[in-house]
PDB file of C-alpha atoms in Angstrom:
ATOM      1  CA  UNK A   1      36.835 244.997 -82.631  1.00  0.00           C
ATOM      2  CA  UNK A   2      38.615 246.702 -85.493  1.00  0.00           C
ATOM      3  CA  UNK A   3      36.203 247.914 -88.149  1.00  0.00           C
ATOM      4  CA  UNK A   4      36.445 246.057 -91.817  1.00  0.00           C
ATOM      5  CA  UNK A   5      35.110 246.242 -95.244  1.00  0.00           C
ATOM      6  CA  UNK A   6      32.664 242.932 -94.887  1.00  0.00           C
ATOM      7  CA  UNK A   7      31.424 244.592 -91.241  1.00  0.00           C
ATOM      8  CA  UNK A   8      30.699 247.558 -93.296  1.00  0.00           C
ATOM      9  CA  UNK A   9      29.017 246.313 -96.556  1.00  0.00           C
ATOM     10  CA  UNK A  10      26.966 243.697 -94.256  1.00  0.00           C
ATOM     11  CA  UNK A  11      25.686 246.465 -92.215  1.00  0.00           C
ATOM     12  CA  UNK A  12      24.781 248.547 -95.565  1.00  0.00           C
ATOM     13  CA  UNK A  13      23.036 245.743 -96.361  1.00  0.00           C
ATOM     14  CA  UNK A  14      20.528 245.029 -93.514  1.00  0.00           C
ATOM     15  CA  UNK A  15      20.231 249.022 -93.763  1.00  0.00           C
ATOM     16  CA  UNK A  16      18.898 248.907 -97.115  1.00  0.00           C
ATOM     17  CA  UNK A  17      16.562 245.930 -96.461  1.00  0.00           C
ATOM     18  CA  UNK A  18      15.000 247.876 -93.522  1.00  0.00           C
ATOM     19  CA  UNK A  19      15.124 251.228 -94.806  1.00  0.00           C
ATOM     20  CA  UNK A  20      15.363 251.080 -98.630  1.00  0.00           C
ATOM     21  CA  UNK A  21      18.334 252.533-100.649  1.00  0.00           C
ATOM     22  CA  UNK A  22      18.141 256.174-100.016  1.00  0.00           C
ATOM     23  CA  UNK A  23      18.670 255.452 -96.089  1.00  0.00           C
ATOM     24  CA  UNK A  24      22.434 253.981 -96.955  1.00  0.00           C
ATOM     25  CA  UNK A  25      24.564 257.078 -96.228  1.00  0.00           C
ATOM     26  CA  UNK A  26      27.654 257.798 -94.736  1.00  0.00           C
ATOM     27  CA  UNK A  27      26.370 259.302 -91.734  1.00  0.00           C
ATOM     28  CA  UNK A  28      23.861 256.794 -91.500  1.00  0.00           C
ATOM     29  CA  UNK A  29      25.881 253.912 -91.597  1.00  0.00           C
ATOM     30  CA  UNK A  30      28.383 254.933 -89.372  1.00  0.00           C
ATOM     31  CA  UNK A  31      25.857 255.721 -87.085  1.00  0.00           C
ATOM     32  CA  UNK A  32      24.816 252.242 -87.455  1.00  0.00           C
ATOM     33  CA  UNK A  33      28.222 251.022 -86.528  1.00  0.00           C
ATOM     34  CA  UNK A  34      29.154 252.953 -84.045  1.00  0.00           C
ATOM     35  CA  UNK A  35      31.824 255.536 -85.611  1.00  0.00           C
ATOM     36  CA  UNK A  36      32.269 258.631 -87.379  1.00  0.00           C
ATOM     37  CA  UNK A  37      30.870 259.013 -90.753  1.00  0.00           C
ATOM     38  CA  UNK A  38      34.628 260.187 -92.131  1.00  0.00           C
ATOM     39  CA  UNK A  39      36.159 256.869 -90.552  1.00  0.00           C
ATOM     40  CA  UNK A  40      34.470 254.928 -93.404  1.00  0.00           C
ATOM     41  CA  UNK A  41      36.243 256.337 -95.819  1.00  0.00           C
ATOM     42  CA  UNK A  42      39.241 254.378 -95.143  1.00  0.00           C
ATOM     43  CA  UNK A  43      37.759 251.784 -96.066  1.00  0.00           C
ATOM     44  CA  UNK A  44      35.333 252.538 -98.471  1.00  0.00           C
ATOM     45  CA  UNK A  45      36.517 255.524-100.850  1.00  0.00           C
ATOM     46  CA  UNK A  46      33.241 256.674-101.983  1.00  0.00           C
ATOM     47  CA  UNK A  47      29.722 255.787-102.377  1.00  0.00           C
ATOM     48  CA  UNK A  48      29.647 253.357-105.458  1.00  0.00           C
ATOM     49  CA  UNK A  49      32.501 251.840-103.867  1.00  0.00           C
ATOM     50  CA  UNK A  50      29.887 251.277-100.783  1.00  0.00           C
ATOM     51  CA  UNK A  51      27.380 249.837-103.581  1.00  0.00           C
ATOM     52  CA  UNK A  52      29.608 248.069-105.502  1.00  0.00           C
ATOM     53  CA  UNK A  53      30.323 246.159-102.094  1.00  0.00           C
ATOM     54  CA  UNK A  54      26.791 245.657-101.108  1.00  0.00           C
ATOM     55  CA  UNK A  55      26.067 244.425-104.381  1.00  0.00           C
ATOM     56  CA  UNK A  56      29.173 241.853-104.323  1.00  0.00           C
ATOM     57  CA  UNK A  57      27.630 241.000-100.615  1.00  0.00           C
ATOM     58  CA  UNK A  58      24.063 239.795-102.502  1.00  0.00           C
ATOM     59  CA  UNK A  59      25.745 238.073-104.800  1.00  0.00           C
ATOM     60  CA  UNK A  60      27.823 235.920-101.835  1.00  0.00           C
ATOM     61  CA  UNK A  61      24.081 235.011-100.993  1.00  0.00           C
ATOM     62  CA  UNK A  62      23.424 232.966-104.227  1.00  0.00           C
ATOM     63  CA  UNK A  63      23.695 229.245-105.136  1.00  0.00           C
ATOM     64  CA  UNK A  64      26.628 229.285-107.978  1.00  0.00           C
ATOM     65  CA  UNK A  65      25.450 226.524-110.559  1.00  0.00           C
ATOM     66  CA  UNK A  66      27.531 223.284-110.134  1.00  0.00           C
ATOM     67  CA  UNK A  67      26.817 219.904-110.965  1.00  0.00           C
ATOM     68  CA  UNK A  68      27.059 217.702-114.152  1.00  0.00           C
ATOM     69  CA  UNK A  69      23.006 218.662-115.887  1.00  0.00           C
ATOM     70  CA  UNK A  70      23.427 222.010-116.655  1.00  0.00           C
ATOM     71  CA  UNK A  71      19.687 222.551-116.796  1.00  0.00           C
ATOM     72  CA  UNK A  72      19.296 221.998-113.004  1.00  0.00           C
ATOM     73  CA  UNK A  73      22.463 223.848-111.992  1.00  0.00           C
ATOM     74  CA  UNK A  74      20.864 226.119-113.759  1.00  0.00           C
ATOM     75  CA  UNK A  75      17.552 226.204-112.690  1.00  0.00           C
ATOM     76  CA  UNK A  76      18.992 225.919-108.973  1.00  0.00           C
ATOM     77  CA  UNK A  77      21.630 229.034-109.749  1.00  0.00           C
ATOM     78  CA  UNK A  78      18.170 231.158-110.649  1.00  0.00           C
ATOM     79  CA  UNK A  79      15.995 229.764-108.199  1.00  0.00           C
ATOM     80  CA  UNK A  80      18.765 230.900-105.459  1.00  0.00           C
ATOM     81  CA  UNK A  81      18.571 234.456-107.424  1.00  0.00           C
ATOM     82  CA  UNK A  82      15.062 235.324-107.235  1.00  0.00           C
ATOM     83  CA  UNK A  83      15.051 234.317-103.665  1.00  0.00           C
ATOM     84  CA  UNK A  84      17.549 236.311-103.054  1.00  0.00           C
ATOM     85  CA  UNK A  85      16.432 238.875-104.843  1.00  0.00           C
ATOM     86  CA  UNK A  86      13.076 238.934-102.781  1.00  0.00           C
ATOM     87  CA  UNK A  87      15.308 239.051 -99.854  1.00  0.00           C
ATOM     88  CA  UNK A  88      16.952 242.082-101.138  1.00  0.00           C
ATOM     89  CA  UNK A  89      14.814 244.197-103.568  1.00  0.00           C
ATOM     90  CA  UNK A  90      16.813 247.486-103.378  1.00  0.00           C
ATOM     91  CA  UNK A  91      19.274 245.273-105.098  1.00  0.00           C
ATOM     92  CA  UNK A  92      17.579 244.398-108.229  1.00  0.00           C
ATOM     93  CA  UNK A  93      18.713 247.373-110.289  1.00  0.00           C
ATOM     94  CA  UNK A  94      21.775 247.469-108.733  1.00  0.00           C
ATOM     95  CA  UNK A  95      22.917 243.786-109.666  1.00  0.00           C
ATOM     96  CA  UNK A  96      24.225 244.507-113.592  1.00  0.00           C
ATOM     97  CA  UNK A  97      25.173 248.043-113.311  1.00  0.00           C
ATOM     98  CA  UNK A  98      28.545 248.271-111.275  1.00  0.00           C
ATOM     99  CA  UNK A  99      31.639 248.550-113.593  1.00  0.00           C
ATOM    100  CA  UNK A 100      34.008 247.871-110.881  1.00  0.00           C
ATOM    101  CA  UNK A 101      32.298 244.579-110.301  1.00  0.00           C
ATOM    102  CA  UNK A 102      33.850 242.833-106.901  1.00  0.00           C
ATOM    103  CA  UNK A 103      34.874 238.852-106.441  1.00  0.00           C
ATOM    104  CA  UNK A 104      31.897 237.672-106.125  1.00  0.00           C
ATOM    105  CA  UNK A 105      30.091 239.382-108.579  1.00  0.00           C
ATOM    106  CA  UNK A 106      32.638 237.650-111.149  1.00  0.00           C
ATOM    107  CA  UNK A 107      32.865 234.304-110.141  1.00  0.00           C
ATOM    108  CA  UNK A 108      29.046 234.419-110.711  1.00  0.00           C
ATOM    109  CA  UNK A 109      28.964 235.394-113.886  1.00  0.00           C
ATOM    110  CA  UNK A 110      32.026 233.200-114.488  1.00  0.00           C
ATOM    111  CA  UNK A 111      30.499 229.966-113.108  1.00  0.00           C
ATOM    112  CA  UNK A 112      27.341 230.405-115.325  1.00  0.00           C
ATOM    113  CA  UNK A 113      29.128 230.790-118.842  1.00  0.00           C
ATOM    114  CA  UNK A 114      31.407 227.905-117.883  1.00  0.00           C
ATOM    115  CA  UNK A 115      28.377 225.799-117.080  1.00  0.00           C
ATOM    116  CA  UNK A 116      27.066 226.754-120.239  1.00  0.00           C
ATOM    117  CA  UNK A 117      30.699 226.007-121.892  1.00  0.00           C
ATOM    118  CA  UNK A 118      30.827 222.580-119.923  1.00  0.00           C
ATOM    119  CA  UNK A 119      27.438 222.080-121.749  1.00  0.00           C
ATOM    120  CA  UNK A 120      28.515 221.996-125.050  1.00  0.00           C
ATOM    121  CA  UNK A 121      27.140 225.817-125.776  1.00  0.00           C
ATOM    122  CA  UNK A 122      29.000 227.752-128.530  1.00  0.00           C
ATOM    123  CA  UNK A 123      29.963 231.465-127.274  1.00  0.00           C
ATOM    124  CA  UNK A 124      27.557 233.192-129.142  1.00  0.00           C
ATOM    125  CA  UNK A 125      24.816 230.816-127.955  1.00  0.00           C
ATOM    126  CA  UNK A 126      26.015 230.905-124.455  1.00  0.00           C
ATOM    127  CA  UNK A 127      26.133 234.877-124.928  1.00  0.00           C
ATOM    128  CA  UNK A 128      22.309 235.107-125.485  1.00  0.00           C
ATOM    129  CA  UNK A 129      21.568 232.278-123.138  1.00  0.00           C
ATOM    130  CA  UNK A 130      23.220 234.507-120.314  1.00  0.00           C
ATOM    131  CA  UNK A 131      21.744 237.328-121.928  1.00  0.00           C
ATOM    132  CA  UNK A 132      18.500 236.030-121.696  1.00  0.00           C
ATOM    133  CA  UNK A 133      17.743 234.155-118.946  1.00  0.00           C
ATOM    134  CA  UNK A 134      19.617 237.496-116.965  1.00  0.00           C
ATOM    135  CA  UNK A 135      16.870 239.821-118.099  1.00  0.00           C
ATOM    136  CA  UNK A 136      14.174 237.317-117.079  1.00  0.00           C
ATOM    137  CA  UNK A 137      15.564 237.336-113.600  1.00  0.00           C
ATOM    138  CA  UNK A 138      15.693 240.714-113.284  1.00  0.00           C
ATOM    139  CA  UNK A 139      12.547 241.215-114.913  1.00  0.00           C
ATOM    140  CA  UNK A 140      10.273 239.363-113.140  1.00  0.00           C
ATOM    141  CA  UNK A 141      11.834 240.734-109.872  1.00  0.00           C
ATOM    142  CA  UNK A 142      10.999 243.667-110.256  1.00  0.00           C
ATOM    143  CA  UNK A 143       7.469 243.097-111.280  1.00  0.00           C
ATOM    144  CA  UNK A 144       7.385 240.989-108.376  1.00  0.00           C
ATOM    145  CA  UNK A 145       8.421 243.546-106.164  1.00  0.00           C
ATOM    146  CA  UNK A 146       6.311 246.441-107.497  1.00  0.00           C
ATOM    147  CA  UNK A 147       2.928 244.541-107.195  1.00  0.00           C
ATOM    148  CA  UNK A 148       0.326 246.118-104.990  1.00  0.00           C
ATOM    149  CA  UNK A 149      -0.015 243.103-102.901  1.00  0.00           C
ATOM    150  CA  UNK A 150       1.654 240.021-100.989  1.00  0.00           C
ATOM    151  CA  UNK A 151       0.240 236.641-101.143  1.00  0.00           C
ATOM    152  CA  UNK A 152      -2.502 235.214 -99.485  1.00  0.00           C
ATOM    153  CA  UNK A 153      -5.643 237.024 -98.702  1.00  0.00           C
ATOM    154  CA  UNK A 154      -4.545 240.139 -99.260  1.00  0.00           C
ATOM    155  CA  UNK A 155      -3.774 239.601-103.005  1.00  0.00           C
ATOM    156  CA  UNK A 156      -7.814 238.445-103.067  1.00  0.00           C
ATOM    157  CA  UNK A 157      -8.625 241.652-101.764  1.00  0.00           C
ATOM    158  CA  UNK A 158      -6.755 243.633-104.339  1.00  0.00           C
ATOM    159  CA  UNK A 159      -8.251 241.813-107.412  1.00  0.00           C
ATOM    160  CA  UNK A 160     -11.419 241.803-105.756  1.00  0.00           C
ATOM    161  CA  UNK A 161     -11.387 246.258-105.441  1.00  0.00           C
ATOM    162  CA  UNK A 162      -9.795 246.383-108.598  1.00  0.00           C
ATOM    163  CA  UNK A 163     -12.600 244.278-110.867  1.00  0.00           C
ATOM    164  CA  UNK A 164     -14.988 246.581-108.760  1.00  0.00           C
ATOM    165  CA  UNK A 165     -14.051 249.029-110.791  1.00  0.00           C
ATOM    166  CA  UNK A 166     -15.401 247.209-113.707  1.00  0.00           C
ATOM    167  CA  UNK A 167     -18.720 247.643-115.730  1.00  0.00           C
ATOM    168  CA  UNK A 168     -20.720 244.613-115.700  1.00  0.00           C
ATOM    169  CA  UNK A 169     -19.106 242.717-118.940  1.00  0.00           C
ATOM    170  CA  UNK A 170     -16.245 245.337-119.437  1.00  0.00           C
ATOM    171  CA  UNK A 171     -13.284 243.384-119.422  1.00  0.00           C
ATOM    172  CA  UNK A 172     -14.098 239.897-119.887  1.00  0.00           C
ATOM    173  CA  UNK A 173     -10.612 238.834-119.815  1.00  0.00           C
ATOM    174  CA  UNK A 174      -9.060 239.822-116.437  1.00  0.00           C
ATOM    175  CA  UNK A 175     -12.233 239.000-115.094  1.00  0.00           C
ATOM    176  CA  UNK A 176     -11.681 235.492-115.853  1.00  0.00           C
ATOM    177  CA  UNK A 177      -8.244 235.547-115.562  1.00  0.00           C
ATOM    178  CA  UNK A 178      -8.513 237.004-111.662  1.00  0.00           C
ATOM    179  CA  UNK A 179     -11.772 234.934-110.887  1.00  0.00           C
ATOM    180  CA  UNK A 180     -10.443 231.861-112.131  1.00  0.00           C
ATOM    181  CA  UNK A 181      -6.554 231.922-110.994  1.00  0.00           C
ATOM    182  CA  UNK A 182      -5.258 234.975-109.355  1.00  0.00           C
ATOM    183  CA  UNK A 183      -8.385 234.737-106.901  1.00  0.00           C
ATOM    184  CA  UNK A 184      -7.822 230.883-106.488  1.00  0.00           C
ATOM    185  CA  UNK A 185      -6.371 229.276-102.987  1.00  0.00           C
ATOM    186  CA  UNK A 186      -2.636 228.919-103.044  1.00  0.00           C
ATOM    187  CA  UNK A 187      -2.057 231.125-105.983  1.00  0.00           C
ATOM    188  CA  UNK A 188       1.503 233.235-105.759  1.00  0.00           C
ATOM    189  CA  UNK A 189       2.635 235.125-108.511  1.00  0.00           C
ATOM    190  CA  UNK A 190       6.186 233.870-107.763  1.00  0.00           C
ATOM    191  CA  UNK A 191       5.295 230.370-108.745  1.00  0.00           C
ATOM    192  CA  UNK A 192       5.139 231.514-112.231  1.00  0.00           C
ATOM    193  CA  UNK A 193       9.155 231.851-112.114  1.00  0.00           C
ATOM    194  CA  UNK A 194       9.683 228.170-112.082  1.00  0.00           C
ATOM    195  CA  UNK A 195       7.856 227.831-115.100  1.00  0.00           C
ATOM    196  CA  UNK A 196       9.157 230.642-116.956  1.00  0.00           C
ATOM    197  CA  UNK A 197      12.746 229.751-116.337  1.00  0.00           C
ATOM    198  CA  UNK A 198      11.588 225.932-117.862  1.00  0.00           C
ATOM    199  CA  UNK A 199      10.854 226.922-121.126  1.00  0.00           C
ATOM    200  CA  UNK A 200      13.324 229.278-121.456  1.00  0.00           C
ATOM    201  CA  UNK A 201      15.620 226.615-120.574  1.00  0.00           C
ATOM    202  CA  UNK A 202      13.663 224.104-123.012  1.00  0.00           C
ATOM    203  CA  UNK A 203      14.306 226.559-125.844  1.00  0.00           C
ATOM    204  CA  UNK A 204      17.996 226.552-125.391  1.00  0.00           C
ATOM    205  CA  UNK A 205      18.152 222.833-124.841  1.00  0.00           C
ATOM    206  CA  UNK A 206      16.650 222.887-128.326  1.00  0.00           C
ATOM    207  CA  UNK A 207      18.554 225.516-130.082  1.00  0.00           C
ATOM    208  CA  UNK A 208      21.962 223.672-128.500  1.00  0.00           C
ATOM    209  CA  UNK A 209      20.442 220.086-130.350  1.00  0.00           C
ATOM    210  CA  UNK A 210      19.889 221.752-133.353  1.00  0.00           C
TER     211      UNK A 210
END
């Protein structure tokens, strides 16, 4: 089967999941597929070609907003993100920084403003919506994907060794704050997203009636 750019950034993809980033090279991904390093490079001309590719493959992976409420297009378009996002966390840095941004990458951004447009929103409203709700995403991925623990059990554990650490009385605050809702059954930091993302939201649906 003849080799091809999709093969290629799909590949680069599951080898950055596995391995992180700084396992994506040449050698390495042709090794992956099967061929010489130097064969890649007629399709790919460098290496932020390759990452410009990979990030254009991520952004295949999300919901594009659609629908006639803007809010939940919205709030489906970001949902989609942060999943994918968790999928992909070697991405999250990646996502805004290309400046040879590929298909996919600009239909996204595309479908948002117009969904903003559709919605009534002046440009420089729709600007600092984008803006905005952008650097929320990409925010709270990140702190989601640095924390020092996964749900479940194990994020009981953490708290748990970290407020050992703690004189009797010393920080009142994250004391409560871990005993009474990090340490609680069920909790997930992610679920804070969905609320987030609401209020943002509500403030713009305000600041677009006023």
């Amino acid at each position: 089967m003849a080799l091809g750019r999709a093969q290629i950034f799909g590949v680069a993809v599951a080898l950055a999941d596995a391995h992180g980033l700084a396992a994506v090279t040449m050698r390495r991904l042709g090794a992956e597929l099967g061929v010489e390093a130097m064969s890649l490079y007629h399709h790919v001309a460098n290496k932020n070609a390759l990452l410009d590719g990979m990030v254009d493959a991520v952004f295949t992976e999300i919901a594009l907003p659609a629908g006639p409420d803007w809010r939940a297009a919205l709030t489906r378009r970001y949902g989609s993100a942060r999943e994918v996002l968790v999928r992909h966390p070697w991405s999250i840095g990646l996502m805004e920084s290309r400046s040879s941004p590929g298909p996919a990458t600009l239909r996204h951004h595309d479908a948002v403003l117009g969904c903003l447009f559709g919605a009534g929103f002046p440009v420089p409203l729709a600007a600092s919506a984008f803006a905005i709700l952008d650097s929320y995403l990409y925010g709270f991925a990140l702190q989601e994907a640095s924390l020092p623990f996964s749900p479940g059990a194990e994020t009981t554990a953490v708290a748990e060794s970290i407020m050992s650490s703690f004189a009797d009385g010393e920080f009142p605050h994250l004391t409560r704050l871990g005993r009474e809702h990090v340490m609680q059954p069920g909790y997930a930091f992610g679920a804070e997203f969905d609320l987030g993302l609401t209020m943002l939201l509500d403030g713009f649906e305000a600041a677009l009636g006023a």
